[in-house]
mmCIF file of C-alpha atoms in Angstrom:
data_model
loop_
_atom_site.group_PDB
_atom_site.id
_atom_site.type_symbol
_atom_site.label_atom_id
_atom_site.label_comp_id
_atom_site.label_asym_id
_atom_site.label_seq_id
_atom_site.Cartn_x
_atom_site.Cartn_y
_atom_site.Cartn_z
ATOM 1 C CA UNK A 1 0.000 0.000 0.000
ATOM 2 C CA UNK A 2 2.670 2.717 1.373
ATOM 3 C CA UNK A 3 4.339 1.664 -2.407
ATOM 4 C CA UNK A 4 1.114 2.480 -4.499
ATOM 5 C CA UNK A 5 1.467 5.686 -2.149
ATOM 6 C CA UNK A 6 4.447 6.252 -3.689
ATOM 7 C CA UNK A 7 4.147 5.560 -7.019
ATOM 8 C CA UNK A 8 0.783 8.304 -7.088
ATOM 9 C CA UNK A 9 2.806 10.794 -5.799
ATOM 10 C CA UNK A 10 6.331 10.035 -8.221
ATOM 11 C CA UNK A 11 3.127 10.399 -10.740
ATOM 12 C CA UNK A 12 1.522 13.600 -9.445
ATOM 13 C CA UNK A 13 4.774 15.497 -8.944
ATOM 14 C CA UNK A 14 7.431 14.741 -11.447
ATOM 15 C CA UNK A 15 9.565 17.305 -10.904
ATOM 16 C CA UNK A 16 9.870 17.024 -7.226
ATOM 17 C CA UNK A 17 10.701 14.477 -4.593
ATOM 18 C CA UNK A 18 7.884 13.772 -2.441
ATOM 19 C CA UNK A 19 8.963 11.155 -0.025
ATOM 20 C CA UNK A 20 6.587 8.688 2.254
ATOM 21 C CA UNK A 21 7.574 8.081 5.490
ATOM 22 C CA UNK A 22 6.144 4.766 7.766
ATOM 23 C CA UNK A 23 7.069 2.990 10.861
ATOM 24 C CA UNK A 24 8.473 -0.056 11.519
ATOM 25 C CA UNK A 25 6.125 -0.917 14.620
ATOM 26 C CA UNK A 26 4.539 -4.010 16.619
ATOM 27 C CA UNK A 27 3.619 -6.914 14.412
ATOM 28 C CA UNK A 28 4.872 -4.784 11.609
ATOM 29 C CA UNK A 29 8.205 -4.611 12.857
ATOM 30 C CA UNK A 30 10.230 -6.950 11.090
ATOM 31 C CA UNK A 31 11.862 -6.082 7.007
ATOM 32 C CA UNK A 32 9.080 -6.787 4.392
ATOM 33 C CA UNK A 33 9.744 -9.590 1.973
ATOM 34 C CA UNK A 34 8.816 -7.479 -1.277
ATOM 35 C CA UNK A 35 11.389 -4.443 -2.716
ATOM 36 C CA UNK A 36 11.020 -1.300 -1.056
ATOM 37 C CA UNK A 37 9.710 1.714 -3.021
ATOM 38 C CA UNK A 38 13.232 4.354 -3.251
ATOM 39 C CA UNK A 39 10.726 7.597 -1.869
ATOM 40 C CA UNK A 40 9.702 5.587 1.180
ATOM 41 C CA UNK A 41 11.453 5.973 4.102
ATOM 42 C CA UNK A 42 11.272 3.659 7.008
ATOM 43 C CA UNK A 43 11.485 4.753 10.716
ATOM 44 C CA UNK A 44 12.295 1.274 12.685
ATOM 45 C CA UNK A 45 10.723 1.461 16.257
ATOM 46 C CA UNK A 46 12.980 0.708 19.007
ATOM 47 C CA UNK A 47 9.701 -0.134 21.241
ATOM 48 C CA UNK A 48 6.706 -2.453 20.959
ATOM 49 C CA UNK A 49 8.331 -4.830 18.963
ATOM 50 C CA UNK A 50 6.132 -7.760 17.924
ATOM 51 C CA UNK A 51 8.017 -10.490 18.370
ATOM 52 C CA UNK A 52 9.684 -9.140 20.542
ATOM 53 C CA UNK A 53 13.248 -8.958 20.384
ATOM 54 C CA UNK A 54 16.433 -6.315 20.527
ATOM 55 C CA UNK A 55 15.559 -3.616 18.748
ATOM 56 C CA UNK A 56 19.288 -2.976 17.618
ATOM 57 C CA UNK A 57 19.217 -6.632 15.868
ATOM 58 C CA UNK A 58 16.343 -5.856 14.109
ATOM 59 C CA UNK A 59 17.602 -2.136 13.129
ATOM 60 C CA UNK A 60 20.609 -4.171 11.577
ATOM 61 C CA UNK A 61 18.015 -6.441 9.798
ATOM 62 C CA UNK A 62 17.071 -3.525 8.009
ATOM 63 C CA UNK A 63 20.012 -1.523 7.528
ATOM 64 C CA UNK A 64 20.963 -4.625 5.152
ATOM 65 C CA UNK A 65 18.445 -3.918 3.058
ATOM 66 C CA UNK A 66 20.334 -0.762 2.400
ATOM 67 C CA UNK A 67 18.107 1.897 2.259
ATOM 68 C CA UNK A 68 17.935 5.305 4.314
ATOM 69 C CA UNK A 69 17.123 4.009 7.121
ATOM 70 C CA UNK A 70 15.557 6.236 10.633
ATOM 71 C CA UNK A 71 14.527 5.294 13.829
ATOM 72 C CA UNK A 72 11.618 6.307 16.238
ATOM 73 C CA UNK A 73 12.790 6.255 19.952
ATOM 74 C CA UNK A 74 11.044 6.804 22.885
ATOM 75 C CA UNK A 75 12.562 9.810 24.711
ATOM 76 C CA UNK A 76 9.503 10.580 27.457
ATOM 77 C CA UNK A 77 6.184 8.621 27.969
ATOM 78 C CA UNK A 78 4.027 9.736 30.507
ATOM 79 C CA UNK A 79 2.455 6.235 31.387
ATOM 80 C CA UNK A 80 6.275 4.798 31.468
ATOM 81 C CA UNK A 81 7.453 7.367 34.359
ATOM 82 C CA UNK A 82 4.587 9.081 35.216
ATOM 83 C CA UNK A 83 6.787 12.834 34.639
ATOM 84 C CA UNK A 84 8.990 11.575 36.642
ATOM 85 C CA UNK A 85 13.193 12.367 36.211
ATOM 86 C CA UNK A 86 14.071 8.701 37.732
ATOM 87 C CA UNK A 87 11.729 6.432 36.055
ATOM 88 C CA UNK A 88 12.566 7.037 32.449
ATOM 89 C CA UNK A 89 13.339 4.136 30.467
ATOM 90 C CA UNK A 90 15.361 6.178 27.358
ATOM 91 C CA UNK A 91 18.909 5.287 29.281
ATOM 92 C CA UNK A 92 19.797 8.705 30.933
ATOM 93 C CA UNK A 93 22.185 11.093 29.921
ATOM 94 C CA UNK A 94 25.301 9.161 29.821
ATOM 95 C CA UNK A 95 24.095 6.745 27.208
ATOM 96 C CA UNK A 96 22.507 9.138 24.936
ATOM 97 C CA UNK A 97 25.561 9.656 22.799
ATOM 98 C CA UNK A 98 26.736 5.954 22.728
ATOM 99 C CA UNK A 99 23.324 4.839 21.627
ATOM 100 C CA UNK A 100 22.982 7.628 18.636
ATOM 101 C CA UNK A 101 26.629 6.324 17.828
ATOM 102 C CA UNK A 102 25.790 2.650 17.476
ATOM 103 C CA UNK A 103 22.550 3.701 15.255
ATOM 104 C CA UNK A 104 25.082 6.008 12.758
ATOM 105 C CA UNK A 105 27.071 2.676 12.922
ATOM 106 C CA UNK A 106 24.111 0.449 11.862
ATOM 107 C CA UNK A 107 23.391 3.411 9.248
ATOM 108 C CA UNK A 108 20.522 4.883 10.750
ATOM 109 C CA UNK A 109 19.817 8.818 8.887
ATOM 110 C CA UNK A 110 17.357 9.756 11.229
ATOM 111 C CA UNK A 111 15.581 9.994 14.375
ATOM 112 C CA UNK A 112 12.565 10.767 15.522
ATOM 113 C CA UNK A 113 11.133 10.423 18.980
ATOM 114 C CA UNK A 114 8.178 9.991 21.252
ATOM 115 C CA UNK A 115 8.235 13.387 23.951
ATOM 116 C CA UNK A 116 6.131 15.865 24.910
ATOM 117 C CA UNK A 117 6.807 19.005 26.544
ATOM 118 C CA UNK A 118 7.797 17.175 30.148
ATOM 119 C CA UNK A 119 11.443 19.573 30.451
ATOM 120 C CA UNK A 120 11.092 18.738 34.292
ATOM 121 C CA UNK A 121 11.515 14.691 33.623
ATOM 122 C CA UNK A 122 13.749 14.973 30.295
ATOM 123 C CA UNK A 123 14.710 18.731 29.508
ATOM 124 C CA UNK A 124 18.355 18.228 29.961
ATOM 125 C CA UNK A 125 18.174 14.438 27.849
ATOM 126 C CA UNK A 126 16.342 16.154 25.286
ATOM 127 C CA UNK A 127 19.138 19.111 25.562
ATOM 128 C CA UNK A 128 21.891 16.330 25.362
ATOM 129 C CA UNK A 129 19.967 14.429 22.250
ATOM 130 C CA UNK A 130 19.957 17.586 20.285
ATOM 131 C CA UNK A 131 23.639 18.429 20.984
ATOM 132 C CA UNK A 132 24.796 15.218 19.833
ATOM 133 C CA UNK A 133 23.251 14.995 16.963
ATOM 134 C CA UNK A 134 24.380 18.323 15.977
ATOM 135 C CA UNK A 135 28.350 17.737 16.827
ATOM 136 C CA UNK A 136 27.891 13.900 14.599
ATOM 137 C CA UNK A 137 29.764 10.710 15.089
ATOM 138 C CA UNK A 138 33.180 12.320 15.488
ATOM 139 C CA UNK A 139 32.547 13.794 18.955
ATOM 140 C CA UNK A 140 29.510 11.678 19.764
ATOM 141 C CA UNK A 141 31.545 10.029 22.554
ATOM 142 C CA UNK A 142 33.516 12.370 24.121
ATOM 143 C CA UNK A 143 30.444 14.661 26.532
ATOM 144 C CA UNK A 144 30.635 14.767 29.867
ATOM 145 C CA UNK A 145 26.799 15.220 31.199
ATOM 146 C CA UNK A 146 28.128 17.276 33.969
ATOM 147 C CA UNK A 147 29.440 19.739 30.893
ATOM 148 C CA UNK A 148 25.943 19.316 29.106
ATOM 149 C CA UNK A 149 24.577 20.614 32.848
ATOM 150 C CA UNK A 150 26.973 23.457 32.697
ATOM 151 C CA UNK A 151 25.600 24.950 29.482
ATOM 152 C CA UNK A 152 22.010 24.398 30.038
ATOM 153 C CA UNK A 153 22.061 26.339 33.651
ATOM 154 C CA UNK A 154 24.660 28.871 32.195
ATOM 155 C CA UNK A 155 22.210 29.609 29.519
ATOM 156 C CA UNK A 156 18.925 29.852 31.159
ATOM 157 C CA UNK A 157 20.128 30.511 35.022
ATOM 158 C CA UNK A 158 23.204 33.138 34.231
ATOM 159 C CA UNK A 159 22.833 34.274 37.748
ATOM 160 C CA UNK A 160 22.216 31.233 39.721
ATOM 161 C CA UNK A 161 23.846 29.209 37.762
ATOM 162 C CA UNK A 162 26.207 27.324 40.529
ATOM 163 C CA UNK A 163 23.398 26.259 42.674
ATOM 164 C CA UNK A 164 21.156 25.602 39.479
ATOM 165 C CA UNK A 165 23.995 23.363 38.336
ATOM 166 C CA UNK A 166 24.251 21.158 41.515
ATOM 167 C CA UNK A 167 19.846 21.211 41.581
ATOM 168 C CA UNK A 168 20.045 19.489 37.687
ATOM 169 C CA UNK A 169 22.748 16.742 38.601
ATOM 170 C CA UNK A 170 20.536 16.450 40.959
ATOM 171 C CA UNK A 171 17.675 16.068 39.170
ATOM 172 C CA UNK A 172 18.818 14.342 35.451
ATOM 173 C CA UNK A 173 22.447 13.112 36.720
ATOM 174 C CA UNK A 174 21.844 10.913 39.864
ATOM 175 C CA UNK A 175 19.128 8.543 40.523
ATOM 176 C CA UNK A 176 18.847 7.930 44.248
ATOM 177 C CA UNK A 177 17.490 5.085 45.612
ATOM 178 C CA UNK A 178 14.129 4.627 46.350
ATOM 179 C CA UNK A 179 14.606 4.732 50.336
ATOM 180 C CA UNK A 180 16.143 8.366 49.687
ATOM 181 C CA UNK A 181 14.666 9.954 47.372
ATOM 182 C CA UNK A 182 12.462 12.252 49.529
ATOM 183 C CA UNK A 183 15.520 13.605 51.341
ATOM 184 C CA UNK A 184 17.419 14.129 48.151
ATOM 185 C CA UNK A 185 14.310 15.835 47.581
ATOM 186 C CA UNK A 186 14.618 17.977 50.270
ATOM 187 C CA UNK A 187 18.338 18.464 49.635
ATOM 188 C CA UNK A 188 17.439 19.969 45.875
ATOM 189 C CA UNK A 189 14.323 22.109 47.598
ATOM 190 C CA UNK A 190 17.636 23.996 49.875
ATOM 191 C CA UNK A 191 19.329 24.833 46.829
ATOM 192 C CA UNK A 192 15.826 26.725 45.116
ATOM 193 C CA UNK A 193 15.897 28.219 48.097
ATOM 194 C CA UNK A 194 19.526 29.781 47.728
ATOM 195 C CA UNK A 195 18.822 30.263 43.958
ATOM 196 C CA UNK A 196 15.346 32.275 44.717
ATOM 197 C CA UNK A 197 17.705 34.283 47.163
ATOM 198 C CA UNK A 198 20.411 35.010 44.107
ATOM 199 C CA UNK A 199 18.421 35.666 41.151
ATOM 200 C CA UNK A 200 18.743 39.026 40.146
ATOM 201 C CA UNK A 201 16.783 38.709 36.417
ATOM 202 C CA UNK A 202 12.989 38.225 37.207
ATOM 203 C CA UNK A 203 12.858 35.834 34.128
ATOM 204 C CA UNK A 204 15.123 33.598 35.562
ATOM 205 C CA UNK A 205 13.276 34.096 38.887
ATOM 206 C CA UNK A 206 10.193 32.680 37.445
ATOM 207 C CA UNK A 207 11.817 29.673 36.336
ATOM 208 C CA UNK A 208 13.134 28.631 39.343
ATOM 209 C CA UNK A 209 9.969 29.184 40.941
ATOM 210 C CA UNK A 210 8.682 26.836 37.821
ATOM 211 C CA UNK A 211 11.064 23.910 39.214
ATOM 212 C CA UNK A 212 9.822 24.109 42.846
ATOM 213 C CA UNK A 213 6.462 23.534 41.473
ATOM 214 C CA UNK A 214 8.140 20.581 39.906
ATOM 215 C CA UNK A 215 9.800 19.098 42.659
ATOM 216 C CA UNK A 216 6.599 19.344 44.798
ATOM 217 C CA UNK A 217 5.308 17.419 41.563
ATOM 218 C CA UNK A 218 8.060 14.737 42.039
ATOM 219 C CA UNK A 219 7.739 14.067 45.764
ATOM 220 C CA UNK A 220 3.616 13.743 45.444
ATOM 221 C CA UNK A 221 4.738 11.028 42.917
ATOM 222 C CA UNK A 222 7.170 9.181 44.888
ATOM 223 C CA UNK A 223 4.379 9.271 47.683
ATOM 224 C CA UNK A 224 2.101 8.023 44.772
ATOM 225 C CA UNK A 225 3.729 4.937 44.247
ATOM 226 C CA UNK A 226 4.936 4.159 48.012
ATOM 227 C CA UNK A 227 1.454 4.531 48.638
ATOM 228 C CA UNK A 228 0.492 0.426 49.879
ATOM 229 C CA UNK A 229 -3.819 0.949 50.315
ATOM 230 C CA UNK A 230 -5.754 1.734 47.812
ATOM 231 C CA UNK A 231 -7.353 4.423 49.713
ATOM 232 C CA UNK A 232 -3.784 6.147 49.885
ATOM 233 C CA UNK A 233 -2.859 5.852 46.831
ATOM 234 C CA UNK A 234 -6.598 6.710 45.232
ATOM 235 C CA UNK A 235 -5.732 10.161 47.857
ATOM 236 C CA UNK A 236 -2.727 10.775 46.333
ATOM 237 C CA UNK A 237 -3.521 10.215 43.020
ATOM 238 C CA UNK A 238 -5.755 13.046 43.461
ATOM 239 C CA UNK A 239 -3.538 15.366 44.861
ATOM 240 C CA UNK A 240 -0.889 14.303 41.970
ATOM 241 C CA UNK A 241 -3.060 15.572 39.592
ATOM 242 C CA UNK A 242 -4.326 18.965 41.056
ATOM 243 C CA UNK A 243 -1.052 19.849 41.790
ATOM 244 C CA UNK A 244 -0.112 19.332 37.814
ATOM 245 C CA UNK A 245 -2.778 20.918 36.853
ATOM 246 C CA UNK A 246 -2.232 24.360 38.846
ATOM 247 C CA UNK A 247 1.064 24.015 37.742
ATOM 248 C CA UNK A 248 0.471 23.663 33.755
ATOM 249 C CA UNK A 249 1.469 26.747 32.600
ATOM 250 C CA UNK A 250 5.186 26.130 33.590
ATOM 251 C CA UNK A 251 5.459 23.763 30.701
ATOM 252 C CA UNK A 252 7.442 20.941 32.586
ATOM 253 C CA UNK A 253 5.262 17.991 32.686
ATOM 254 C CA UNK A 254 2.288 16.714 30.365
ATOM 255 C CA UNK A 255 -0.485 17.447 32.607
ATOM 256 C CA UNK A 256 -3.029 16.870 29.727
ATOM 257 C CA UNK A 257 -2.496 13.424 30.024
ATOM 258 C CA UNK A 258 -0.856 12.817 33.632
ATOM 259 C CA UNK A 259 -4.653 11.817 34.662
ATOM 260 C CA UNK A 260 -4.934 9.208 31.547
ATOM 261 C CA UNK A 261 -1.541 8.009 33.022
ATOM 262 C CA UNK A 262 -2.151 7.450 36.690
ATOM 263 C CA UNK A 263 -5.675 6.033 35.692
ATOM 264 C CA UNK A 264 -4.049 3.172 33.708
ATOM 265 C CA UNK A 265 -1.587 3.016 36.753
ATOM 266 C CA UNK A 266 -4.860 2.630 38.878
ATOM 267 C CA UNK A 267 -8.458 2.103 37.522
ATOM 268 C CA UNK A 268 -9.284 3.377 41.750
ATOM 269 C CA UNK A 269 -7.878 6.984 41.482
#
């Protein structure tokens, strides 16, 4: 079908390349037996594979078909970590680079990815995606995340930028445990507190007021999933949710959808 697509449109536009682009996705995951039209363009999912399987074998399965070649990844999905910085499953700063480098190495032209506004949970990942691919394979490997921290809180906290810096390792670098993660919690809350205290710009002011709405965000969810009763966790649920919603306007989680999310988590909230 996506072939007939493509033929129609070689047909309707002759003098111009109109290209078709499809995913590689569940039970469609796997290279087609039949040629390939040359204006389609295949993006190979890296989740929901169906059988399932690595998704780096089977993006090698169809980089020897040789054609161009993209892949969709999954850089922030509410349902998967509920907005939160910890619970994302797209490998953290530190492996960002190495995995774009192994897809350039299997061939792989481009990427697109599954995100949403959510900077709180992945700003500084999607910050770190977008730098590599801009530098390419010959520097791909050589970023230290605490230098990718440096140059996101130099740019948008130019006056609170030493405290901001230690709040986002913090936040994207470490992952505490689960035991500590409310006093780390409280450890990043002290340094908003010096920042609010430093800020001389009232722009910058307003976003660090922006990530102590966030961090409120992040301890409610913690409490969320802690939560053993179902009363307590139907409670917090709740309070999840009105707390992202008076907080939508900062743009750092998808609120829009963070009650479809902790519904599917719990059918009792």
């Amino acid at each position: 079908l996506a072939g007939k697509v493509a033929d129609r449109l070689e047909a309707s536009f002759p003098v111009r390349l109109v290209l078709v682009g499809m995913y590689a996705y569940s039970t469609h995951s796997s290279p087609p037996k039949i040629p390939i039209h040359k204006n389609i363009r295949v993006l190979v999912a890296t989740e929901v594979i169906n059988p399932p399987r690595d998704p780096f074998d089977l993006i090698a399965q169809w980089s020897s078909l040789e054609i161009p070649l993209g892949v969709r990844e999954y850089y922030g999905v509410g349902i998967w970590e509920l907005e939160s910085p910890w619970r994302s499953r797209a490998g953290g700063l530190s492996l960002i680079g190495q995995r774009l480098n192994r897809l350039r190495q299997l061939g792989v032209q481009f990427v697109s990815a599954e995100s949403s506004y959510n900077w709180g949970a992945n700003g500084l990942m999607y910050f770190a995606a977008a730098w590599h691919m801009f530098l390419g394979s010959s520097k791909i490997t050589g970023i230290d995340p605490s230098r990718l921290v440096l140059e996101f809180t130099i740019s948008l906290f130019p006056s609170t930028h030493v405290a901001m810096t230690r709040f986002f390792e913090m936040l994207w670098v470490q992952n505490p445990p689960k035991i500590t993660r409310q006093s780390h919690i409280a450890q990043m809350r002290g340094l908003l507190i010096n920042a609010i205290g430093s800020a001389d710009q009232e722009e910058e002011l307003n976003r660090i007021y922006a990530f102590a709405q966030y961090i409120q965000f992040v301890s409610i969810a913690e409490r969320f999933f802690d939560s053993s009763s179902r009363q307590a966790r139907s409670r917090v649920g709740l309070e999840l949710i009105q707390h992202g919603y008076r907080m939508r306007s900062a743009r750092l989680l998808h609120e829009d959808a963070l009650h479809r999310s902790i519904i599917r988590l719990d059918v009792n909230v």
